[in-house]
XYZ file of C-alpha atoms in Angstrom:
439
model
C 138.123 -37.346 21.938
C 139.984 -38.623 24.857
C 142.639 -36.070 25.613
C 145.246 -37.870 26.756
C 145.565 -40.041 23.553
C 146.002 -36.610 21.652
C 148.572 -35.419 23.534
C 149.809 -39.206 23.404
C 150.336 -39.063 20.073
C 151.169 -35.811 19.112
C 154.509 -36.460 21.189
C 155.151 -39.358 19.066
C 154.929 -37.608 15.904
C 158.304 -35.073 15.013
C 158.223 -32.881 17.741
C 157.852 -29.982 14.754
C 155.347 -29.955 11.570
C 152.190 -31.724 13.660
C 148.763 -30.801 11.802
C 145.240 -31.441 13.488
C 143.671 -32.733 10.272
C 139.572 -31.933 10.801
C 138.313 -34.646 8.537
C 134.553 -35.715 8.400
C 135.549 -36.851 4.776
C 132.368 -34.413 4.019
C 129.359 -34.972 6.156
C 128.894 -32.090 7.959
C 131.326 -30.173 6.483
C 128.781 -28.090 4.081
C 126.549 -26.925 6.998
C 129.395 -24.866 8.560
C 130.944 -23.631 6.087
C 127.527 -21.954 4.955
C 126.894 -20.308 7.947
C 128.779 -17.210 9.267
C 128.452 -18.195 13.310
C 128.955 -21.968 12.483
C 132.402 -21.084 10.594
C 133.853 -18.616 13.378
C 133.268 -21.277 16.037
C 134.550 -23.985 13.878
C 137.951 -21.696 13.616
C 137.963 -20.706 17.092
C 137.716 -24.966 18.192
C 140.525 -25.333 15.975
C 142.852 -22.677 17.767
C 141.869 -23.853 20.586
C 142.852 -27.747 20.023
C 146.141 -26.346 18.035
C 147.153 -24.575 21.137
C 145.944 -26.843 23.871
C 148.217 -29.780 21.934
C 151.159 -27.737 20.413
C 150.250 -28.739 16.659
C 151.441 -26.366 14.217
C 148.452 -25.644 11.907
C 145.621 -27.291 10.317
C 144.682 -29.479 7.851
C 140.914 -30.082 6.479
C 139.818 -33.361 5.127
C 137.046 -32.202 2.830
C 136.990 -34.340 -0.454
C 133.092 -33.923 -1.349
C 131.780 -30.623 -1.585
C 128.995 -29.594 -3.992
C 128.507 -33.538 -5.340
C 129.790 -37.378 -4.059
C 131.200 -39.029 -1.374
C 129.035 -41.554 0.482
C 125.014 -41.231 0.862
C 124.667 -39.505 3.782
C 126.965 -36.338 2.882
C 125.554 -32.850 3.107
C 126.116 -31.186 -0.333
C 125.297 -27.816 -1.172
C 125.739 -25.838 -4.789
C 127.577 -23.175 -3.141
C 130.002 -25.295 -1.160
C 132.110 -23.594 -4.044
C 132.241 -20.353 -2.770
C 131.574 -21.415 1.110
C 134.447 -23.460 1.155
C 136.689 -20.563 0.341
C 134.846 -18.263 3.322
C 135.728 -21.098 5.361
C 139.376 -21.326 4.945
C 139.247 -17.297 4.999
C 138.217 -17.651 8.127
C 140.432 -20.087 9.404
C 143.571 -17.984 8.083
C 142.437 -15.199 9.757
C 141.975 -17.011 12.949
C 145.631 -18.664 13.009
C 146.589 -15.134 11.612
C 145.304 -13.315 14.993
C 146.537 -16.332 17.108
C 149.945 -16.282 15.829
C 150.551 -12.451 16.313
C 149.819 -13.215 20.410
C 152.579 -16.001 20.594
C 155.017 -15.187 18.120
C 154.569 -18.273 15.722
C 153.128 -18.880 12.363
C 150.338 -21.645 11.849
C 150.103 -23.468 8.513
C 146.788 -24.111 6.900
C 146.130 -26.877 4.246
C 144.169 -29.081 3.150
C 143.532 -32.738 1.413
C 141.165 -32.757 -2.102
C 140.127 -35.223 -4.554
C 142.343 -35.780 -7.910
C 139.126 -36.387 -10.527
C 138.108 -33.786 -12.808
C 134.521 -34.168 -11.198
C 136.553 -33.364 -7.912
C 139.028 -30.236 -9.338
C 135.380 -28.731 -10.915
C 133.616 -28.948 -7.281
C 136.120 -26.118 -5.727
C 137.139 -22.953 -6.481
C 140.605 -23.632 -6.317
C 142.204 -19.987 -7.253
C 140.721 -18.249 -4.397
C 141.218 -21.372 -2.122
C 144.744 -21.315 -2.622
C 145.085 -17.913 -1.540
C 144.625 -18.560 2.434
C 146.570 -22.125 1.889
C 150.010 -22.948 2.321
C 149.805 -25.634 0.059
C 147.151 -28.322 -1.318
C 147.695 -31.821 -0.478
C 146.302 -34.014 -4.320
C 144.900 -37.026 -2.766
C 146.023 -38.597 -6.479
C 145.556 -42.245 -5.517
C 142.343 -43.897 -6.061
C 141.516 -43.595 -9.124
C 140.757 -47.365 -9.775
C 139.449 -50.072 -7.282
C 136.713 -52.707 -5.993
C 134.122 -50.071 -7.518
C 135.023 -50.486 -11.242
C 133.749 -53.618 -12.836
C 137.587 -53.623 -14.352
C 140.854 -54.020 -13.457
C 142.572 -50.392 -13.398
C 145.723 -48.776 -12.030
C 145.445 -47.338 -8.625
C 147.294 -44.347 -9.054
C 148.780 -44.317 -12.807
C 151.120 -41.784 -13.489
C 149.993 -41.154 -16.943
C 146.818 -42.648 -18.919
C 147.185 -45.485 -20.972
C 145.417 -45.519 -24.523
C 144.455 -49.277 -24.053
C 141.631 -48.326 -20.635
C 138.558 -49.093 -21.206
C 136.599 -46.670 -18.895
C 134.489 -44.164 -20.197
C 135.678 -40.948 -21.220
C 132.769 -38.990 -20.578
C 132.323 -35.782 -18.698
C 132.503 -34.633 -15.907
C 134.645 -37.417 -15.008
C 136.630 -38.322 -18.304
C 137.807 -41.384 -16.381
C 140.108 -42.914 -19.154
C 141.677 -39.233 -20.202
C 142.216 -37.770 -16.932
C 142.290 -40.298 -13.837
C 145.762 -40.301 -13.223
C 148.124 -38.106 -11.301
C 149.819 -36.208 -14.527
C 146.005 -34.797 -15.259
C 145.171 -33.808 -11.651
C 148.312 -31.825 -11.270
C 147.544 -30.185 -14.576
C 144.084 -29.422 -13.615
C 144.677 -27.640 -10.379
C 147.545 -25.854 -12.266
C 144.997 -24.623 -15.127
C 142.131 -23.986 -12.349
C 144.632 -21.062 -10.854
C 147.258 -23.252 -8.567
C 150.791 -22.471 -8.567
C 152.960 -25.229 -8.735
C 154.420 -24.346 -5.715
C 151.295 -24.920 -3.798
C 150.903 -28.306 -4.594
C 151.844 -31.613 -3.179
C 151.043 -34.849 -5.020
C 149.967 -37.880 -2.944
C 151.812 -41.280 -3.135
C 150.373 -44.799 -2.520
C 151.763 -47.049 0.225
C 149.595 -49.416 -0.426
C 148.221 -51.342 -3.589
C 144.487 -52.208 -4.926
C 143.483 -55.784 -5.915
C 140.969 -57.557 -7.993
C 139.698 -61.202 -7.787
C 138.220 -63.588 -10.820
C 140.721 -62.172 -13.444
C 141.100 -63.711 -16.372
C 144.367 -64.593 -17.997
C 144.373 -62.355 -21.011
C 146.411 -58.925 -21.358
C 148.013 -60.301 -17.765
C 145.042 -59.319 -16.238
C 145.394 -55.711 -16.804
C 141.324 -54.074 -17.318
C 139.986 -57.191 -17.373
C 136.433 -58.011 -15.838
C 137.000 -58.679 -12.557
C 134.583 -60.113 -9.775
C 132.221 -57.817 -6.982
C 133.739 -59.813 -4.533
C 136.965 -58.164 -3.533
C 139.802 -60.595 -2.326
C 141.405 -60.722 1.220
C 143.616 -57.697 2.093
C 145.737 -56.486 4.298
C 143.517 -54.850 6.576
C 140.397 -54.972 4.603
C 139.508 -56.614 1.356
C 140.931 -55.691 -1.741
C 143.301 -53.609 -0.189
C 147.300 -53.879 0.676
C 149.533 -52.541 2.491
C 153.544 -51.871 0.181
C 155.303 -54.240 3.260
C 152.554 -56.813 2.845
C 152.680 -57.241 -0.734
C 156.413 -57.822 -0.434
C 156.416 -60.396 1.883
C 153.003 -62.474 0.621
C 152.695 -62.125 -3.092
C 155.910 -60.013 -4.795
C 157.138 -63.687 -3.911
C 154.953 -65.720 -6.348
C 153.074 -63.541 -8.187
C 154.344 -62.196 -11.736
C 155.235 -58.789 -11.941
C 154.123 -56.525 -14.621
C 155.493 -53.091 -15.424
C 152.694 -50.670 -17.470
C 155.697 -48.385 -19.616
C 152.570 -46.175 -20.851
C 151.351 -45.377 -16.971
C 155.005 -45.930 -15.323
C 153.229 -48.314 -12.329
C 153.644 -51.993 -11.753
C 151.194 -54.386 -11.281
C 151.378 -58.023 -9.821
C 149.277 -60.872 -11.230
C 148.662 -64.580 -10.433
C 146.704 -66.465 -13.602
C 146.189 -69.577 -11.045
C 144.591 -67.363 -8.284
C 143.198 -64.719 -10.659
C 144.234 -62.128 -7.929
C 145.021 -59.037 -9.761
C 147.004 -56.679 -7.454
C 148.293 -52.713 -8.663
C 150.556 -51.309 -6.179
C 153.720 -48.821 -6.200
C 157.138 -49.589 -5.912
C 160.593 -47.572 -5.912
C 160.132 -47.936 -9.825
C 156.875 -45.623 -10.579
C 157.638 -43.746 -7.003
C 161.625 -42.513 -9.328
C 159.339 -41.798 -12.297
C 156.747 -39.884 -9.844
C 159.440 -37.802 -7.730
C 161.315 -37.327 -11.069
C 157.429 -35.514 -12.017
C 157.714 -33.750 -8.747
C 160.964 -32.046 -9.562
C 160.297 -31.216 -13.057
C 157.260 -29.500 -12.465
C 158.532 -28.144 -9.818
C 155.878 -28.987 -7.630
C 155.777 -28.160 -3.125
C 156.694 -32.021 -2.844
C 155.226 -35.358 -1.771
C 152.650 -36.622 0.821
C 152.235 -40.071 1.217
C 149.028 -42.445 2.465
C 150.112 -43.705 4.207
C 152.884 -43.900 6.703
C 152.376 -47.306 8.085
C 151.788 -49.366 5.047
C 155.669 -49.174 4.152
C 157.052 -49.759 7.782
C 160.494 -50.639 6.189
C 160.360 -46.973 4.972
C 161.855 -48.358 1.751
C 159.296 -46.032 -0.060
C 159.492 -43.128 1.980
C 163.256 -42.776 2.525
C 163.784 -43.175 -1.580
C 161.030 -40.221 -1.705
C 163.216 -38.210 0.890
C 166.434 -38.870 -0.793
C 165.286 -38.041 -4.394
C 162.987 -34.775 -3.457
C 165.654 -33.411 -1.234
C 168.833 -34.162 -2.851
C 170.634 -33.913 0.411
C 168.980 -30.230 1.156
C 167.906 -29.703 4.641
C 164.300 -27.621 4.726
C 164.314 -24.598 5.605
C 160.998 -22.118 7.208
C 158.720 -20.096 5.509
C 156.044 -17.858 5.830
C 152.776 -19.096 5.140
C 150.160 -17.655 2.997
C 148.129 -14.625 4.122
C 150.224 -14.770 7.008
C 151.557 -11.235 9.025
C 155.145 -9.799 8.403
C 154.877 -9.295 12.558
C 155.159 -12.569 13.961
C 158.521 -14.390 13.992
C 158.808 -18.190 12.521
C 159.417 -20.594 16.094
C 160.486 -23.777 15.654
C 158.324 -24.493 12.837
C 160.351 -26.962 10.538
C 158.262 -27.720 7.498
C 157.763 -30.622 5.683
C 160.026 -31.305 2.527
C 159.518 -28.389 0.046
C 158.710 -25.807 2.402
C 161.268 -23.019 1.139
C 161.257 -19.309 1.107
C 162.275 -20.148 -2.795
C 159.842 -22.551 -4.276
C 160.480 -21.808 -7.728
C 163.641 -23.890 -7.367
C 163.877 -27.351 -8.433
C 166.433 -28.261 -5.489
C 164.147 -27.015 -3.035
C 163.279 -29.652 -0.463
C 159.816 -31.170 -0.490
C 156.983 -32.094 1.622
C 156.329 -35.171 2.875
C 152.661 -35.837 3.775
C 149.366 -34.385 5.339
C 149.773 -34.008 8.723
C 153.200 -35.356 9.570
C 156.713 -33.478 9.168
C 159.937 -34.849 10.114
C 162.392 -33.282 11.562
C 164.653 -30.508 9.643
C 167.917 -33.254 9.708
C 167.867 -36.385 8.907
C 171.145 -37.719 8.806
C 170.996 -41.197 10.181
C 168.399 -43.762 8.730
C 166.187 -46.612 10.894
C 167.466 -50.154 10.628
C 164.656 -52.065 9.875
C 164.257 -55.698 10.725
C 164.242 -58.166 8.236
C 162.212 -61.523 7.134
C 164.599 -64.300 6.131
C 162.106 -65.089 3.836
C 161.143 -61.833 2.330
C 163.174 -58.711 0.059
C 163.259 -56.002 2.863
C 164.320 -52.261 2.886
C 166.878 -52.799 5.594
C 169.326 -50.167 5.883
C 172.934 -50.674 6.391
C 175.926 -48.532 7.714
C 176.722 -45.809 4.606
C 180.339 -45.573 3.034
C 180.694 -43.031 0.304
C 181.621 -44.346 -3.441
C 184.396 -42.896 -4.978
C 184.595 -40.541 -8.135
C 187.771 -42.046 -9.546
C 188.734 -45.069 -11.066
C 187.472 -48.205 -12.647
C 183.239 -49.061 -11.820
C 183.307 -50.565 -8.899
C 180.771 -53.105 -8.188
C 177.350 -51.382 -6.465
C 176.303 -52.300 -3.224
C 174.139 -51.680 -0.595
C 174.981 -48.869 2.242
C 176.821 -46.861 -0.248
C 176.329 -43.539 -0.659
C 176.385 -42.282 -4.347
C 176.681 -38.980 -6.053
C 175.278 -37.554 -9.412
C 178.410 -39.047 -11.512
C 179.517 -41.913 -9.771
C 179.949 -45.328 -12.251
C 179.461 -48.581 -10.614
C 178.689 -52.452 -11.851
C 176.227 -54.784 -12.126
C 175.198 -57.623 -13.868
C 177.602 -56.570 -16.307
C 176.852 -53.681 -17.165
C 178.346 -49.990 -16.241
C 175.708 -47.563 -15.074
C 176.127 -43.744 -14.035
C 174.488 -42.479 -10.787
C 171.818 -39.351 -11.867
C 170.086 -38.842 -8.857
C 172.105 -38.913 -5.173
C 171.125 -41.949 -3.107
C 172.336 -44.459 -0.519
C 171.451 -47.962 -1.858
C 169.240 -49.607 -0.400
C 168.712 -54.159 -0.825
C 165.773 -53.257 -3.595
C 167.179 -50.330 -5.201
C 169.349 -52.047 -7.540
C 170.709 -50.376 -10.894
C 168.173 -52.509 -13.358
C 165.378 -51.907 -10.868
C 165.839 -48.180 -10.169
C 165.950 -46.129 -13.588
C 165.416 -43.122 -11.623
C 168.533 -43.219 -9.554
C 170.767 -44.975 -12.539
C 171.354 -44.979 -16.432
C 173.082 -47.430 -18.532
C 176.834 -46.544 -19.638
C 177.440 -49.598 -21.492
């Protein structure tokens, strides 16, 4: 790894919150964490890279162990157990090397959403020496199902066709509602988890024009992506298809879906629709927050800034200690991502915001994003404040609104229930999260 590009980039992310993420996906993952020796030297590299670079903790990257993943993974029947002597170590490592400098490290890491997955770890005791678990809840559906399926459904929907058979129980419990619930029953407090959001959508080619294409057949061959087939980044759909594709909203899942009958391009995505619904989740189960993958797919930050204003509600995050951690060392400048409160058990705690990425603890000001004549953008404009009193007045964009505030649009009167600063897409009839109907 060439140095230099580390240090690079680690300047470039928030100066505060910057996690080395060790990610194999799995491959070698299974032969350290079975062996004593392997595991202390695997901690100590970590410290040492942490500390070399300034990043503020760690974050491991292993989805498969005990079963999956690709071919060539290293799976063990213990990985159960060796996983959590793993992480013990680790703690105990950024434990020892915080006490010398006076700062607290953060461990987490990023696991699968499937019930196969959530059965493959001992989650209780992993969550012990973890700050909080990152739900990689996105994936569920793709170019590997001979059907078209939701990405990353909120909920299941009674109409899918995949099986429901253990250990998978792919129509009952891929989707993000069941993955939260099953790290929950497995022995994870809310608290300690963060659900993952999709940037980017999944599409299917050879389609066929019945049910608008929702799990239909679909053909092997995956269509042209963004950056690989079958794949799409949120700014990309938005510019190339949103335009003249149809859009269809799935009320039993709460995602949208984009389909074009003369193409037979299938496409399921997220938008600021299912991402209100999925924050709204976030705050009601009063979940650690959001992570997102990932960053660059919505480079309008249309996505991500809705996410920040809904999850934080105009709280700035505060430090905390992290798990396992000693009462002797003082907090530094650790800022922690969105959520990260010395009182998680309160909805209007702020939330996190991703893997390995944490912005700073204000964010006051917003990017203005360049925009495509041609295409519906997230730009952001200068913010006024609406006004309490009064007749509706009409909404518009740069506004800020409070919980209360009545505006107008397309005739009707809506009420503002979640604090936000409009932005071109989030419109009253497109946004049910942010607005409700008056009359």
């Amino acid at each position: 790894m060439n140095a230099r590009v580390v240090e690079t980039l680690a300047r470039l992310v928030y100066i505060t919150g910057k996690l080395l993420e060790a990610a194999t996906w799995s491959q070698r993952f299974s032969d350290v964490a079975a062996d004593q020796t392997a595991r202390q030297k695997f901690a100590a590299s970590c410290i040492k890279f942490i500390q070399d670079y300034g990043f503020d903790g760690v974050d491991l990257d292993w989805e498969y162990p005990v079963s999956g993943g690709l071919e060539h993974n290293v799976h063990r029947s213990q990985d159960r157990g060796n996983y959590v002597s793993l992480l013990e170590e680790i703690r105990k490592q950024l434990n020892d090397a915080g006490q010398k400098v006076g700062k607290t490290y953060l461990l987490t890491v990023a696991t699968g959403a499937g019930a196969d997955k959530i059965a493959d770890m001992d989650l209780k005791n992993m969550a012990r020496h973890l700050d909080w678990i990152n739900i990689m809840s996105y994936d569920f559906h793709g170019g590997w199902d001979a059907k078209t399926g939701h990405n990353a459904p909120l909920y299941a929907n009674k109409d899918d066709q995949s099986a429901d058979t253990a250990p998978s129980f792919i129509k009952s419990k891929y989707n993000c509602d069941k993955a939260v619930q099953g790290y929950i029953a497995a022995g994870v407090p809310p608290e300690k988890l963060v659900m993952g959001l999709a940037l980017y959508g999944r599409g299917r080619q050879g389609v066929k024009n019945e049910n608008n294409g929702l799990f239909q057949d679909a053909s092997a061959q995956l269509p042209q992506g963004t950056w690989e087939n079958g794949v799409y980044d949120y700014d990309d759909l938005k510019k190339k298809y949103m335009p003249t594709y149809t859009k269809y909203f799935d009320d039993q899942s709460k995602v949208p879906y984009l389909y074009n009958p003369s193409t037979g391009i299938w496409i399921s995505y997220d938008d600021p629709q299912s991402f209100g619904f999925k924050n709204t989740y976030i705050l009601d189960h009063k979940l650690r927050g959001a992570m997102f993958w990932e960053f660059s797919s919505d480079r309008g930050s249309e996505l991500i800034d809705l996410t920040h204003q809904q999850l934080n509600k105009g709280v700035v995050p505060t430090t905390a200690k992290p798990s396992g951690a000693s009462s002797t060392p003082k907090t530094s400048k650790s800022t922690k991502p969105w959520g990260i409160s010395s009182t998680p058990k309160t909805s209007k705690s702020t939330k996190p915001w991703g893997t390995s990425s944490t912005p700073k603890a204000s964010k006051s000001t917003k990017p203005t994003v360049s925009t495509d004549p041609s295409t519906p953008t997230a730009k952001i404009k200068s913010s006024t404040t609406a006004s309490s009193g009064g007749q509706a007045a009409p909404w518009k964009v740069g506004v800020s609104y409070a919980v209360g505030n009545q505006v107008s649009y397309e005739g009707k009167v809506y009420k503002c229930i979640q604090p936000n600063t409009a932005l071109d897409s989030w419109m009253p009839t497109a946004v049910p999260a942010l607005w409700q109907v008056v009359n």
